[in-house]
């Protein structure tokens, strides 16, 4: 059974930082592209950042580019996302996603991030 479990969300003041983690089990983690998505109330889920199976290639959406960093530890089946300079508009539920080259896709249940003073 595949499980993706996110953690690290919470209430943060504007300008603060968060480090989100996703721990995977039940899959060959090092074979999957890993991604973070976010979904704000009333909006569609959108891609935040992704990282290839080796960790050698990353992608960032424009709204986090320059203030975020995605990484993975294949030995520990873990992916992390660091976001700095948080803004109120970063408030959303953040989801972890695993995608194989064959098209298999798995989602975590999400972790709430609230940026507010």
mmCIF file with all atom_site columns, C-alpha atoms in Angstrom:
data_model
loop_
_atom_site.group_PDB
_atom_site.id
_atom_site.type_symbol
_atom_site.label_atom_id
_atom_site.label_alt_id
_atom_site.label_comp_id
_atom_site.label_asym_id
_atom_site.label_entity_id
_atom_site.label_seq_id
_atom_site.pdbx_PDB_ins_code
_atom_site.Cartn_x
_atom_site.Cartn_y
_atom_site.Cartn_z
_atom_site.occupancy
_atom_site.B_iso_or_equiv
_atom_site.pdbx_formal_charge
_atom_site.auth_seq_id
_atom_site.auth_comp_id
_atom_site.auth_asym_id
_atom_site.auth_atom_id
_atom_site.pdbx_PDB_model_num
ATOM 1   C CA . UNK A 1 1   ? 0.000   0.000  0.000   1.00 0.00 ? 1   UNK A CA 1
ATOM 2   C CA . UNK A 1 2   ? 1.432   3.312  -1.095  1.00 0.00 ? 2   UNK A CA 1
ATOM 3   C CA . UNK A 1 3   ? 1.442   6.104  1.447   1.00 0.00 ? 3   UNK A CA 1
ATOM 4   C CA . UNK A 1 4   ? 2.640   9.684  1.155   1.00 0.00 ? 4   UNK A CA 1
ATOM 5   C CA . UNK A 1 5   ? 2.562   11.606 4.421   1.00 0.00 ? 5   UNK A CA 1
ATOM 6   C CA . UNK A 1 6   ? 3.163   15.342 4.522   1.00 0.00 ? 6   UNK A CA 1
ATOM 7   C CA . UNK A 1 7   ? 4.226   17.304 7.568   1.00 0.00 ? 7   UNK A CA 1
ATOM 8   C CA . UNK A 1 8   ? 5.639   20.686 8.486   1.00 0.00 ? 8   UNK A CA 1
ATOM 9   C CA . UNK A 1 9   ? 2.657   22.924 7.828   1.00 0.00 ? 9   UNK A CA 1
ATOM 10  C CA . UNK A 1 10  ? 1.308   25.416 10.278  1.00 0.00 ? 10  UNK A CA 1
ATOM 11  C CA . UNK A 1 11  ? 0.737   29.087 10.990  1.00 0.00 ? 11  UNK A CA 1
ATOM 12  C CA . UNK A 1 12  ? 3.570   31.362 9.950   1.00 0.00 ? 12  UNK A CA 1
ATOM 13  C CA . UNK A 1 13  ? 3.920   35.135 9.914   1.00 0.00 ? 13  UNK A CA 1
ATOM 14  C CA . UNK A 1 14  ? 4.502   36.911 6.617   1.00 0.00 ? 14  UNK A CA 1
ATOM 15  C CA . UNK A 1 15  ? 8.183   36.875 5.772   1.00 0.00 ? 15  UNK A CA 1
ATOM 16  C CA . UNK A 1 16  ? 8.751   33.660 7.669   1.00 0.00 ? 16  UNK A CA 1
ATOM 17  C CA . UNK A 1 17  ? 9.880   30.252 6.442   1.00 0.00 ? 17  UNK A CA 1
ATOM 18  C CA . UNK A 1 18  ? 8.574   26.728 6.405   1.00 0.00 ? 18  UNK A CA 1
ATOM 19  C CA . UNK A 1 19  ? 10.078  23.362 5.654   1.00 0.00 ? 19  UNK A CA 1
ATOM 20  C CA . UNK A 1 20  ? 7.594   20.794 4.417   1.00 0.00 ? 20  UNK A CA 1
ATOM 21  C CA . UNK A 1 21  ? 8.395   17.100 4.358   1.00 0.00 ? 21  UNK A CA 1
ATOM 22  C CA . UNK A 1 22  ? 6.869   14.154 2.538   1.00 0.00 ? 22  UNK A CA 1
ATOM 23  C CA . UNK A 1 23  ? 7.674   10.615 3.620   1.00 0.00 ? 23  UNK A CA 1
ATOM 24  C CA . UNK A 1 24  ? 6.823   7.859  1.158   1.00 0.00 ? 24  UNK A CA 1
ATOM 25  C CA . UNK A 1 25  ? 6.288   4.156  1.715   1.00 0.00 ? 25  UNK A CA 1
ATOM 26  C CA . UNK A 1 26  ? 5.104   1.235  -0.365  1.00 0.00 ? 26  UNK A CA 1
ATOM 27  C CA . UNK A 1 27  ? 6.720   2.354  -3.614  1.00 0.00 ? 27  UNK A CA 1
ATOM 28  C CA . UNK A 1 28  ? 10.106  2.404  -5.308  1.00 0.00 ? 28  UNK A CA 1
ATOM 29  C CA . UNK A 1 29  ? 10.705  6.001  -4.279  1.00 0.00 ? 29  UNK A CA 1
ATOM 30  C CA . UNK A 1 30  ? 13.873  6.498  -6.313  1.00 0.00 ? 30  UNK A CA 1
ATOM 31  C CA . UNK A 1 31  ? 11.927  5.721  -9.504  1.00 0.00 ? 31  UNK A CA 1
ATOM 32  C CA . UNK A 1 32  ? 9.360   8.477  -9.059  1.00 0.00 ? 32  UNK A CA 1
ATOM 33  C CA . UNK A 1 33  ? 9.215   12.111 -9.985  1.00 0.00 ? 33  UNK A CA 1
ATOM 34  C CA . UNK A 1 34  ? 8.172   13.886 -6.800  1.00 0.00 ? 34  UNK A CA 1
ATOM 35  C CA . UNK A 1 35  ? 6.195   17.098 -6.708  1.00 0.00 ? 35  UNK A CA 1
ATOM 36  C CA . UNK A 1 36  ? 4.566   19.581 -4.368  1.00 0.00 ? 36  UNK A CA 1
ATOM 37  C CA . UNK A 1 37  ? 1.197   21.089 -5.239  1.00 0.00 ? 37  UNK A CA 1
ATOM 38  C CA . UNK A 1 38  ? -0.856  23.664 -3.402  1.00 0.00 ? 38  UNK A CA 1
ATOM 39  C CA . UNK A 1 39  ? -4.554  24.406 -3.340  1.00 0.00 ? 39  UNK A CA 1
ATOM 40  C CA . UNK A 1 40  ? -5.964  27.589 -1.895  1.00 0.00 ? 40  UNK A CA 1
ATOM 41  C CA . UNK A 1 41  ? -9.651  27.881 -0.951  1.00 0.00 ? 41  UNK A CA 1
ATOM 42  C CA . UNK A 1 42  ? -11.765 28.260 -4.067  1.00 0.00 ? 42  UNK A CA 1
ATOM 43  C CA . UNK A 1 43  ? -8.849  27.680 -6.414  1.00 0.00 ? 43  UNK A CA 1
ATOM 44  C CA . UNK A 1 44  ? -7.568  24.761 -8.437  1.00 0.00 ? 44  UNK A CA 1
ATOM 45  C CA . UNK A 1 45  ? -4.635  22.699 -7.268  1.00 0.00 ? 45  UNK A CA 1
ATOM 46  C CA . UNK A 1 46  ? -1.426  23.917 -8.885  1.00 0.00 ? 46  UNK A CA 1
ATOM 47  C CA . UNK A 1 47  ? 2.137   22.752 -9.169  1.00 0.00 ? 47  UNK A CA 1
ATOM 48  C CA . UNK A 1 48  ? 4.613   24.391 -6.806  1.00 0.00 ? 48  UNK A CA 1
ATOM 49  C CA . UNK A 1 49  ? 7.807   22.479 -7.549  1.00 0.00 ? 49  UNK A CA 1
ATOM 50  C CA . UNK A 1 50  ? 9.027   19.096 -8.727  1.00 0.00 ? 50  UNK A CA 1
ATOM 51  C CA . UNK A 1 51  ? 12.214  17.046 -8.658  1.00 0.00 ? 51  UNK A CA 1
ATOM 52  C CA . UNK A 1 52  ? 13.339  14.186 -10.884 1.00 0.00 ? 52  UNK A CA 1
ATOM 53  C CA . UNK A 1 53  ? 14.161  10.714 -9.519  1.00 0.00 ? 53  UNK A CA 1
ATOM 54  C CA . UNK A 1 54  ? 17.880  11.403 -9.138  1.00 0.00 ? 54  UNK A CA 1
ATOM 55  C CA . UNK A 1 55  ? 17.421  14.860 -7.647  1.00 0.00 ? 55  UNK A CA 1
ATOM 56  C CA . UNK A 1 56  ? 19.492  16.324 -10.436 1.00 0.00 ? 56  UNK A CA 1
ATOM 57  C CA . UNK A 1 57  ? 16.722  18.317 -12.082 1.00 0.00 ? 57  UNK A CA 1
ATOM 58  C CA . UNK A 1 58  ? 14.191  20.585 -10.436 1.00 0.00 ? 58  UNK A CA 1
ATOM 59  C CA . UNK A 1 59  ? 11.334  22.822 -11.523 1.00 0.00 ? 59  UNK A CA 1
ATOM 60  C CA . UNK A 1 60  ? 9.752   25.752 -9.702  1.00 0.00 ? 60  UNK A CA 1
ATOM 61  C CA . UNK A 1 61  ? 6.573   27.583 -10.508 1.00 0.00 ? 61  UNK A CA 1
ATOM 62  C CA . UNK A 1 62  ? 7.088   31.300 -10.952 1.00 0.00 ? 62  UNK A CA 1
ATOM 63  C CA . UNK A 1 63  ? 5.290   32.221 -7.728  1.00 0.00 ? 63  UNK A CA 1
ATOM 64  C CA . UNK A 1 64  ? 7.938   30.443 -5.590  1.00 0.00 ? 64  UNK A CA 1
ATOM 65  C CA . UNK A 1 65  ? 10.970  30.743 -7.832  1.00 0.00 ? 65  UNK A CA 1
ATOM 66  C CA . UNK A 1 66  ? 13.903  32.312 -6.038  1.00 0.00 ? 66  UNK A CA 1
ATOM 67  C CA . UNK A 1 67  ? 12.534  31.749 -2.543  1.00 0.00 ? 67  UNK A CA 1
ATOM 68  C CA . UNK A 1 68  ? 12.092  27.995 -2.392  1.00 0.00 ? 68  UNK A CA 1
ATOM 69  C CA . UNK A 1 69  ? 14.139  24.825 -2.608  1.00 0.00 ? 69  UNK A CA 1
ATOM 70  C CA . UNK A 1 70  ? 13.007  21.277 -3.275  1.00 0.00 ? 70  UNK A CA 1
ATOM 71  C CA . UNK A 1 71  ? 15.159  18.299 -2.387  1.00 0.00 ? 71  UNK A CA 1
ATOM 72  C CA . UNK A 1 72  ? 14.932  14.562 -1.873  1.00 0.00 ? 72  UNK A CA 1
ATOM 73  C CA . UNK A 1 73  ? 16.673  11.807 0.038   1.00 0.00 ? 73  UNK A CA 1
ATOM 74  C CA . UNK A 1 74  ? 16.201  8.551  -1.827  1.00 0.00 ? 74  UNK A CA 1
ATOM 75  C CA . UNK A 1 75  ? 17.790  6.543  0.962   1.00 0.00 ? 75  UNK A CA 1
ATOM 76  C CA . UNK A 1 76  ? 15.209  7.879  3.400   1.00 0.00 ? 76  UNK A CA 1
ATOM 77  C CA . UNK A 1 77  ? 12.237  7.995  0.975   1.00 0.00 ? 77  UNK A CA 1
ATOM 78  C CA . UNK A 1 78  ? 11.788  11.657 1.835   1.00 0.00 ? 78  UNK A CA 1
ATOM 79  C CA . UNK A 1 79  ? 11.192  14.840 -0.113  1.00 0.00 ? 79  UNK A CA 1
ATOM 80  C CA . UNK A 1 80  ? 11.309  18.324 1.356   1.00 0.00 ? 80  UNK A CA 1
ATOM 81  C CA . UNK A 1 81  ? 10.273  21.806 0.284   1.00 0.00 ? 81  UNK A CA 1
ATOM 82  C CA . UNK A 1 82  ? 11.712  24.900 1.900   1.00 0.00 ? 82  UNK A CA 1
ATOM 83  C CA . UNK A 1 83  ? 9.802   28.130 1.275   1.00 0.00 ? 83  UNK A CA 1
ATOM 84  C CA . UNK A 1 84  ? 11.173  31.453 2.475   1.00 0.00 ? 84  UNK A CA 1
ATOM 85  C CA . UNK A 1 85  ? 9.717   34.946 2.470   1.00 0.00 ? 85  UNK A CA 1
ATOM 86  C CA . UNK A 1 86  ? 6.224   33.542 2.872   1.00 0.00 ? 86  UNK A CA 1
ATOM 87  C CA . UNK A 1 87  ? 3.307   35.702 1.767   1.00 0.00 ? 87  UNK A CA 1
ATOM 88  C CA . UNK A 1 88  ? -0.370  35.576 2.750   1.00 0.00 ? 88  UNK A CA 1
ATOM 89  C CA . UNK A 1 89  ? -1.128  34.358 -0.774  1.00 0.00 ? 89  UNK A CA 1
ATOM 90  C CA . UNK A 1 90  ? 0.971   31.246 -0.049  1.00 0.00 ? 90  UNK A CA 1
ATOM 91  C CA . UNK A 1 91  ? -1.809  30.131 2.279   1.00 0.00 ? 91  UNK A CA 1
ATOM 92  C CA . UNK A 1 92  ? -3.022  26.774 0.976   1.00 0.00 ? 92  UNK A CA 1
ATOM 93  C CA . UNK A 1 93  ? -3.045  23.061 1.561   1.00 0.00 ? 93  UNK A CA 1
ATOM 94  C CA . UNK A 1 94  ? 0.229   21.620 0.277   1.00 0.00 ? 94  UNK A CA 1
ATOM 95  C CA . UNK A 1 95  ? 0.184   18.149 -1.241  1.00 0.00 ? 95  UNK A CA 1
ATOM 96  C CA . UNK A 1 96  ? 2.913   15.678 -2.066  1.00 0.00 ? 96  UNK A CA 1
ATOM 97  C CA . UNK A 1 97  ? 2.613   13.774 -5.353  1.00 0.00 ? 97  UNK A CA 1
ATOM 98  C CA . UNK A 1 98  ? 4.552   10.825 -6.743  1.00 0.00 ? 98  UNK A CA 1
ATOM 99  C CA . UNK A 1 99  ? 4.505   10.074 -10.475 1.00 0.00 ? 99  UNK A CA 1
ATOM 100 C CA . UNK A 1 100 ? 6.171   7.147  -12.226 1.00 0.00 ? 100 UNK A CA 1
ATOM 101 C CA . UNK A 1 101 ? 7.308   7.166  -15.860 1.00 0.00 ? 101 UNK A CA 1
ATOM 102 C CA . UNK A 1 102 ? 4.548   4.648  -16.526 1.00 0.00 ? 102 UNK A CA 1
ATOM 103 C CA . UNK A 1 103 ? 1.991   7.174  -15.339 1.00 0.00 ? 103 UNK A CA 1
ATOM 104 C CA . UNK A 1 104 ? 1.175   5.813  -11.885 1.00 0.00 ? 104 UNK A CA 1
ATOM 105 C CA . UNK A 1 105 ? 0.257   8.712  -9.605  1.00 0.00 ? 105 UNK A CA 1
ATOM 106 C CA . UNK A 1 106 ? -0.124  8.900  -5.843  1.00 0.00 ? 106 UNK A CA 1
ATOM 107 C CA . UNK A 1 107 ? -1.121  11.795 -3.603  1.00 0.00 ? 107 UNK A CA 1
ATOM 108 C CA . UNK A 1 108 ? -0.726  12.551 0.045   1.00 0.00 ? 108 UNK A CA 1
ATOM 109 C CA . UNK A 1 109 ? -3.531  14.008 2.150   1.00 0.00 ? 109 UNK A CA 1
ATOM 110 C CA . UNK A 1 110 ? -1.915  17.401 2.438   1.00 0.00 ? 110 UNK A CA 1
ATOM 111 C CA . UNK A 1 111 ? -0.673  19.751 5.116   1.00 0.00 ? 111 UNK A CA 1
ATOM 112 C CA . UNK A 1 112 ? -2.190  23.166 5.808   1.00 0.00 ? 112 UNK A CA 1
ATOM 113 C CA . UNK A 1 113 ? 0.020   26.238 5.515   1.00 0.00 ? 113 UNK A CA 1
ATOM 114 C CA . UNK A 1 114 ? -1.417  29.505 6.785   1.00 0.00 ? 114 UNK A CA 1
ATOM 115 C CA . UNK A 1 115 ? 0.517   32.741 6.406   1.00 0.00 ? 115 UNK A CA 1
ATOM 116 C CA . UNK A 1 116 ? -0.955  35.438 8.581   1.00 0.00 ? 116 UNK A CA 1
ATOM 117 C CA . UNK A 1 117 ? 0.009   38.007 11.158  1.00 0.00 ? 117 UNK A CA 1
#
